[in-house]
PDB file of C-alpha atoms in Angstrom:
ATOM      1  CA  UNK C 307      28.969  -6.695 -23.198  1.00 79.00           C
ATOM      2  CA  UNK C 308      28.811  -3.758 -20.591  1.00 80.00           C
ATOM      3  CA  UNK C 309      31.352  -1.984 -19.392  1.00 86.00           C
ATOM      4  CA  UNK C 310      32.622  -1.291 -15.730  1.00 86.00           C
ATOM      5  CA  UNK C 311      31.081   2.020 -16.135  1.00 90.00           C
ATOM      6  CA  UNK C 312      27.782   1.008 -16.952  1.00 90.00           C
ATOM      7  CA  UNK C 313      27.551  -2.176 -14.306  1.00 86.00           C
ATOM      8  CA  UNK C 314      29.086   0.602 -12.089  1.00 89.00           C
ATOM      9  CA  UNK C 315      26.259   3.138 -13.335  1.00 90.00           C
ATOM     10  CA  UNK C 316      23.343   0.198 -13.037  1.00 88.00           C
ATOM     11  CA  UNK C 317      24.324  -0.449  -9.546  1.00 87.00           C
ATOM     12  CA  UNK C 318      23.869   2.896  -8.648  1.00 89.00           C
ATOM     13  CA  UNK C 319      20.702   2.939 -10.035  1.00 89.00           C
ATOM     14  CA  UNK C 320      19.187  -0.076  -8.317  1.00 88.00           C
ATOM     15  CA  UNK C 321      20.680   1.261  -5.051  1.00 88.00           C
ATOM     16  CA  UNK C 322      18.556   4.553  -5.502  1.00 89.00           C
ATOM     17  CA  UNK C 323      15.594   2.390  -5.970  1.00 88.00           C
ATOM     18  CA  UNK C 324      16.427   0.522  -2.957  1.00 87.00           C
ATOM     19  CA  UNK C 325      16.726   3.690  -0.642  1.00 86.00           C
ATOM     20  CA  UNK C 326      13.677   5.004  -2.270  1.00 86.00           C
ATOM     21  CA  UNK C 327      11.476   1.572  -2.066  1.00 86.00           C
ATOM     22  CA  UNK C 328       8.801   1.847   0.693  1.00 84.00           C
ATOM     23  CA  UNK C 329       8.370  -1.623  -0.110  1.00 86.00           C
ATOM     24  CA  UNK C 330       9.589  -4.451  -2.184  1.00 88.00           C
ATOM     25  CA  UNK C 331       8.601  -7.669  -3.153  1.00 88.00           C
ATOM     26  CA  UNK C 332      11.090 -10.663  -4.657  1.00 89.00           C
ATOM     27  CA  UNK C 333       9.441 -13.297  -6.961  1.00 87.00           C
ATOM     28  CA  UNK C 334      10.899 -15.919  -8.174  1.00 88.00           C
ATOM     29  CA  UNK C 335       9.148 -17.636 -11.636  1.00 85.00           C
ATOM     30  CA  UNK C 336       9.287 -20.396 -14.246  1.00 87.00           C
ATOM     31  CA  UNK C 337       7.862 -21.041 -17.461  1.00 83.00           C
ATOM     32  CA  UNK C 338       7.086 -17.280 -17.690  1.00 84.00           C
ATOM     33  CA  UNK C 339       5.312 -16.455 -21.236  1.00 87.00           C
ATOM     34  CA  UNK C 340       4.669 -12.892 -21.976  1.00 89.00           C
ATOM     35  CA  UNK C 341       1.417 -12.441 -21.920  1.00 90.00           C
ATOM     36  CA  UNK C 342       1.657 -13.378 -18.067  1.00 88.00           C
ATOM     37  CA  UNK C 343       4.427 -11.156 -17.867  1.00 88.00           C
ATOM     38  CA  UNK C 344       2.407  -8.043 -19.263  1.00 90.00           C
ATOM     39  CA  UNK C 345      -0.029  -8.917 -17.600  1.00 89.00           C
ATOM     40  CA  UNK C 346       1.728  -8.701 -13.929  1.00 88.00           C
ATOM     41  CA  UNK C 347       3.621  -5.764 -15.251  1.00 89.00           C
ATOM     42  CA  UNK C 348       0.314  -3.792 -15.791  1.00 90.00           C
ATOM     43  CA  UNK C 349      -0.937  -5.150 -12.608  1.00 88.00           C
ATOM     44  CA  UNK C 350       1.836  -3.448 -10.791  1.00 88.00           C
ATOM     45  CA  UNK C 351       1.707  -0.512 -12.395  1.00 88.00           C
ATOM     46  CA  UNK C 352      -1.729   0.493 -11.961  1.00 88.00           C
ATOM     47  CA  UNK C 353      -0.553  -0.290  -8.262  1.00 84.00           C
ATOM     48  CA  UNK C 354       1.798   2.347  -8.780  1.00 87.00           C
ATOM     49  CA  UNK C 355       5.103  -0.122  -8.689  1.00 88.00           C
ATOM     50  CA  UNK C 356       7.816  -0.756 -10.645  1.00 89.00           C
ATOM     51  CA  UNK C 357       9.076  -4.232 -12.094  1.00 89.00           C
ATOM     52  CA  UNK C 358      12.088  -5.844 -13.435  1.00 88.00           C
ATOM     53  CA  UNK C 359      13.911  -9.069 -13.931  1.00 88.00           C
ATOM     54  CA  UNK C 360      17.373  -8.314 -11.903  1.00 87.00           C
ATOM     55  CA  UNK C 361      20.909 -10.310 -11.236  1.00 89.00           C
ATOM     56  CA  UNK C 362      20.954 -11.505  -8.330  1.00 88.00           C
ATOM     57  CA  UNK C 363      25.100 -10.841  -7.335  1.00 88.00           C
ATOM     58  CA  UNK C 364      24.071  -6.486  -8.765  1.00 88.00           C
ATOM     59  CA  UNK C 365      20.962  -6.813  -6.280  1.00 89.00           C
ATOM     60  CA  UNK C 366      23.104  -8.040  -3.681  1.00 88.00           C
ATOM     61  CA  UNK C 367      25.831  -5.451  -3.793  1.00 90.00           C
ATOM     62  CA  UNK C 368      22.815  -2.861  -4.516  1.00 89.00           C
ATOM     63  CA  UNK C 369      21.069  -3.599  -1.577  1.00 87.00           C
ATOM     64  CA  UNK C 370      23.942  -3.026   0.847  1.00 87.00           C
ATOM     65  CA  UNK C 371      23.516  -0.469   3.321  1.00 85.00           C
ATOM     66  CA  UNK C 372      19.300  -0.204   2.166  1.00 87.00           C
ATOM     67  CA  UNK C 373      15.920  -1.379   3.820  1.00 85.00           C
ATOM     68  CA  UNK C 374      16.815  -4.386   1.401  1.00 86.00           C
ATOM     69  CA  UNK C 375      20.120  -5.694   3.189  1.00 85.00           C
ATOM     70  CA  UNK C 376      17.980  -8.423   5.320  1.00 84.00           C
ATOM     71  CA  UNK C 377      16.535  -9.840   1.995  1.00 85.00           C
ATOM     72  CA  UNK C 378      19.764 -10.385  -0.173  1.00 85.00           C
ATOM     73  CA  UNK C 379      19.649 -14.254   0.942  1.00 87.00           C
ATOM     74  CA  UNK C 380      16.704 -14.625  -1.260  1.00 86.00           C
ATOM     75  CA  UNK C 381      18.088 -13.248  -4.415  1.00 88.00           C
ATOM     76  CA  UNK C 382      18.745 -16.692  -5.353  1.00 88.00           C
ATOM     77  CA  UNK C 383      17.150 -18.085  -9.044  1.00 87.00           C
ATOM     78  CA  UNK C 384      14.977 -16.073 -11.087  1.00 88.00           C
ATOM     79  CA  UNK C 385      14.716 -12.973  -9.746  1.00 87.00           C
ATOM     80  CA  UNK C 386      12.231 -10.416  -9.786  1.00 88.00           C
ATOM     81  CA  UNK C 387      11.591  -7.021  -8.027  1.00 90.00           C
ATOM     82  CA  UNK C 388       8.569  -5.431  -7.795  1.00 90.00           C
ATOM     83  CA  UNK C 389       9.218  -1.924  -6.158  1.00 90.00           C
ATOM     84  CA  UNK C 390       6.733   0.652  -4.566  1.00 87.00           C
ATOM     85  CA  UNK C 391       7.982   4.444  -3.265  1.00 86.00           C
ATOM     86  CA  UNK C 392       4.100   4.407  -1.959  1.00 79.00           C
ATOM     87  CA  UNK C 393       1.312   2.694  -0.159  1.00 76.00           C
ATOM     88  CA  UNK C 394       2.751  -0.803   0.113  1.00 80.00           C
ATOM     89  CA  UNK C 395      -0.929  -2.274   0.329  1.00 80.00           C
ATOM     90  CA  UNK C 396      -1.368  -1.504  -3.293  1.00 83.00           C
ATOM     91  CA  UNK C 397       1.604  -3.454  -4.092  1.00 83.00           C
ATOM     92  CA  UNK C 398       1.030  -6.443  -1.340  1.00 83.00           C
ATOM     93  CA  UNK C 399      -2.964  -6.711  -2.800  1.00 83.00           C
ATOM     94  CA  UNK C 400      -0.892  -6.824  -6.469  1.00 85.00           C
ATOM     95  CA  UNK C 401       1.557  -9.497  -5.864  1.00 84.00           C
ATOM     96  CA  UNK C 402      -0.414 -11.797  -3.362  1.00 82.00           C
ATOM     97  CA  UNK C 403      -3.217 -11.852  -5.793  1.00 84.00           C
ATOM     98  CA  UNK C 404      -1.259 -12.566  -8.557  1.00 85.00           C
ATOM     99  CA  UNK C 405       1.090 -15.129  -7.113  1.00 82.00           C
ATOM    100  CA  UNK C 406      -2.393 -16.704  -5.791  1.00 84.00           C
ATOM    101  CA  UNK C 407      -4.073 -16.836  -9.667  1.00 86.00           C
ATOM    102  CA  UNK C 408      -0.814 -17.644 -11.165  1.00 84.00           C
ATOM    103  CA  UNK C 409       1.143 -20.549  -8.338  1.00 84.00           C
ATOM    104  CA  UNK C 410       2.325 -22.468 -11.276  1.00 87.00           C
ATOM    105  CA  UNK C 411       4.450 -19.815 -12.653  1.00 85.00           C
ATOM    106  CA  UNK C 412       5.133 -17.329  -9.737  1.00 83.00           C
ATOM    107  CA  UNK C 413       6.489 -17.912  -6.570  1.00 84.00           C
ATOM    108  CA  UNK C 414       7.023 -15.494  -3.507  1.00 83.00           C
ATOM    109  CA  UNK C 415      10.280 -15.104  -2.371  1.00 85.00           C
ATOM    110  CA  UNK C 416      10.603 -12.403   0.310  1.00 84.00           C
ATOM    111  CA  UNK C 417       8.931  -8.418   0.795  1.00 84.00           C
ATOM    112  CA  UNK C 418      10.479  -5.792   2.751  1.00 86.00           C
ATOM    113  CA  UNK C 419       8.140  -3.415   3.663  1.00 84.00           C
ATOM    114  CA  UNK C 420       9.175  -0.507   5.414  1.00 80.00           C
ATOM    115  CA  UNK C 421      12.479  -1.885   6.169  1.00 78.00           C
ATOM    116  CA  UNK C 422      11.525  -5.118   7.464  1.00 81.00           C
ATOM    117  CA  UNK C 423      11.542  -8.261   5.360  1.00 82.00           C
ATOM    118  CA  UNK C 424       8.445 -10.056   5.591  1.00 80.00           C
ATOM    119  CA  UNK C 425       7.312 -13.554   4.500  1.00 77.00           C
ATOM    120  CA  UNK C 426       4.008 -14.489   2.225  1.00 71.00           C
ATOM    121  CA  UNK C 427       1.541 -14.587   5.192  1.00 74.00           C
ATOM    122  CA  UNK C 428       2.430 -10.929   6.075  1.00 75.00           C
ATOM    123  CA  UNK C 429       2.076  -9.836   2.371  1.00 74.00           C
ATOM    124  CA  UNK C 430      -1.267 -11.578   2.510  1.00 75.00           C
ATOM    125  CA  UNK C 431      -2.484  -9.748   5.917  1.00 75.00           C
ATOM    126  CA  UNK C 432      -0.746  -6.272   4.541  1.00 73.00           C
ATOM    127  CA  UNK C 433      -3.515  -7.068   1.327  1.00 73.00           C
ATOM    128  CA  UNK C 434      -6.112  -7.534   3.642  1.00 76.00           C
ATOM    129  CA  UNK C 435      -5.669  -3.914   4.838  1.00 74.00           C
ATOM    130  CA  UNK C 436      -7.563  -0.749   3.323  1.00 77.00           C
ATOM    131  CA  UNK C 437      -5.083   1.553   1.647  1.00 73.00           C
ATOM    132  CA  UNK C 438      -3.729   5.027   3.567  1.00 75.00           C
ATOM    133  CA  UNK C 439      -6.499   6.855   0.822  1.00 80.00           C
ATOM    134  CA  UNK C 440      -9.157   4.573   2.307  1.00 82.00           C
ATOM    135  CA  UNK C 441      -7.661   5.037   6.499  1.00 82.00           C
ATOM    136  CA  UNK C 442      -7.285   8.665   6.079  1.00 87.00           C
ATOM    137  CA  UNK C 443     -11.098   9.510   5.068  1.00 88.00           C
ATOM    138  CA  UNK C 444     -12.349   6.620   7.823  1.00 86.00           C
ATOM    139  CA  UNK C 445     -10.565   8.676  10.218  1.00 87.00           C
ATOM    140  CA  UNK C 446     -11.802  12.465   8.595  1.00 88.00           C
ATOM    141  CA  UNK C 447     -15.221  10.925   8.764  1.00 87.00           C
ATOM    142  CA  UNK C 448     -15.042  10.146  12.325  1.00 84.00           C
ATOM    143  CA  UNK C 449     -13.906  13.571  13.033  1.00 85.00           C
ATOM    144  CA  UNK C 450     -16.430  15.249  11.196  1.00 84.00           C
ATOM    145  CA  UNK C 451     -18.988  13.018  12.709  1.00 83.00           C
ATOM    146  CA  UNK C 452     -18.149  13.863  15.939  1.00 81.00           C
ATOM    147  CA  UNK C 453     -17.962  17.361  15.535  1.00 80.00           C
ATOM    148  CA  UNK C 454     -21.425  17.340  13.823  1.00 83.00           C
ATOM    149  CA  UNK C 455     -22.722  15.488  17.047  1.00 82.00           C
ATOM    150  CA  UNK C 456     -21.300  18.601  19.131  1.00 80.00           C
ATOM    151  CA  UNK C 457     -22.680  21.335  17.048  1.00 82.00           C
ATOM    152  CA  UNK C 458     -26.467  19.382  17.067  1.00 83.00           C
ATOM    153  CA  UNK C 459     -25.731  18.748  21.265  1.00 83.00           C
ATOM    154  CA  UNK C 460     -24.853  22.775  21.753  1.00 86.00           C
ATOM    155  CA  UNK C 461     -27.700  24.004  19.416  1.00 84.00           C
ATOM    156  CA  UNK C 462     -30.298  22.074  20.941  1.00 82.00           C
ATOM    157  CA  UNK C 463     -29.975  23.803  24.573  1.00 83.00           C
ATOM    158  CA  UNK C 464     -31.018  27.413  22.871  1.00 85.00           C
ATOM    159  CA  UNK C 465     -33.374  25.386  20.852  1.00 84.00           C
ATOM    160  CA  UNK C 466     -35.067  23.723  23.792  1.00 86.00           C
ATOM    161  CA  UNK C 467     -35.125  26.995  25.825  1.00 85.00           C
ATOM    162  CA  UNK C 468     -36.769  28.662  22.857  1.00 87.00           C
ATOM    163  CA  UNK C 469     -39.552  26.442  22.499  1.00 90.00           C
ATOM    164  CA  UNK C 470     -40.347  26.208  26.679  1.00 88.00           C
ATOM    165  CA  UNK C 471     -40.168  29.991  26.457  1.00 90.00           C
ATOM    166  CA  UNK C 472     -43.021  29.666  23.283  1.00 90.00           C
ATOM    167  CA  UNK C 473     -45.064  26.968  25.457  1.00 90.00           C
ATOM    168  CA  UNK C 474     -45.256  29.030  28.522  1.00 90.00           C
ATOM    169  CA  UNK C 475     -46.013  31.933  26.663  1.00 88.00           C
ATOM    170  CA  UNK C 476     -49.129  29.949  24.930  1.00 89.00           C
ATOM    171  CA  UNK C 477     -50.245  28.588  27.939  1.00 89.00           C
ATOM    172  CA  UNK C 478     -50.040  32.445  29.692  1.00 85.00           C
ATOM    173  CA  UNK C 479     -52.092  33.598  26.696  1.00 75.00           C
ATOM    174  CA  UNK C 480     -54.287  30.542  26.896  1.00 61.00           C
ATOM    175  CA  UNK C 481     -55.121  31.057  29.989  1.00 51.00           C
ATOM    176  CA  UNK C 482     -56.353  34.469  29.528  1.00 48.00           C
ATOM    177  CA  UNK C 483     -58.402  33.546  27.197  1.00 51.00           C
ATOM    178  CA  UNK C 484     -60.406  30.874  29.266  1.00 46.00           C
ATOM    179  CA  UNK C 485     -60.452  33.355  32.227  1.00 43.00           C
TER     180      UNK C 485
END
């Protein structure tokens, strides 16, 4: 049995996470074996999230004063958090895909991304997104492309001037010639 101190100590803890949690996803599940549950574990973590069964009245408290305070009316049940301090479209593509292959088992609770909770449909349309990684070098392409354009538009006037300089000098020196 714990002690004050260490419910006092775990609270603290999962309010940390909270504050730190750029997102957050609640699942509730059933008929769990462990091979599904290492298998959603590794999921998330190669999404770069955390995962863990919690109580529901220590998330409650926890989540007081936190992004998660608009959630704590779905820690209800069998509670799980999945928690990301990163891109939360890693996590969303994680859990929606997951809760998709496994519906039997897992069910989707509530997210709160960025401090706002969200329902399933959101989850699904945050998956749907490209990650920041993926934004970021769209957007650095785009730049770069443009500036490329610019440097081939301002070369070409000296460019073009050079070669109507070399054409009237070969038709000077042509005609010559034929005189």
């Amino acid at each position: 049995m714990k002690t004050r101190e260490q419910k006092q100590k775990d609270l603290e803890s999962l309010a940390e996470q909270f504050q730190a949690a750029s997102a957050g996803m609640l699942i509730g599940f059933k008929k769990l074996t462990v091979a599904k549950d290492q298998e959603l574990r590794r999921q998330l973590r190669d999404a770069g999230a955390s995962y863990s069964v919690v109580k529901n009245t220590l998330a409650r408290k926890a989540a007081a004063g936190t992004p998660f305070e608009g959630a704590t009316e779905h820690f209800k049940g069998v509670t799980a958090l999945a928690l990301a301090e990163g891109d939360p479209v890693q996590l969303s593509k994680a859990i929606s895909k997951f809760v998709k292959d496994n519906p039997d088992i897992f069910t989707f609770k509530a997210g709160v991304v960025e401090g706002r909770v969200v329902a399933l449909k959101d989850v699904e349309a945050i998956a749907t997104l490209p990650s920041k990684e993926e934004l970021i070098s769209k957007v650095m392409f785009l730049i770069n492309c443009q500036a490329q354009r610019l440097v081939t538009v301002i070369s070409a006037v000296p460019r073009n001037l050079a070669i109507v300089v070399k054409q009237i000098g070969e038709q000077k020196g042509g005609g010559a010639e034929a005189a």
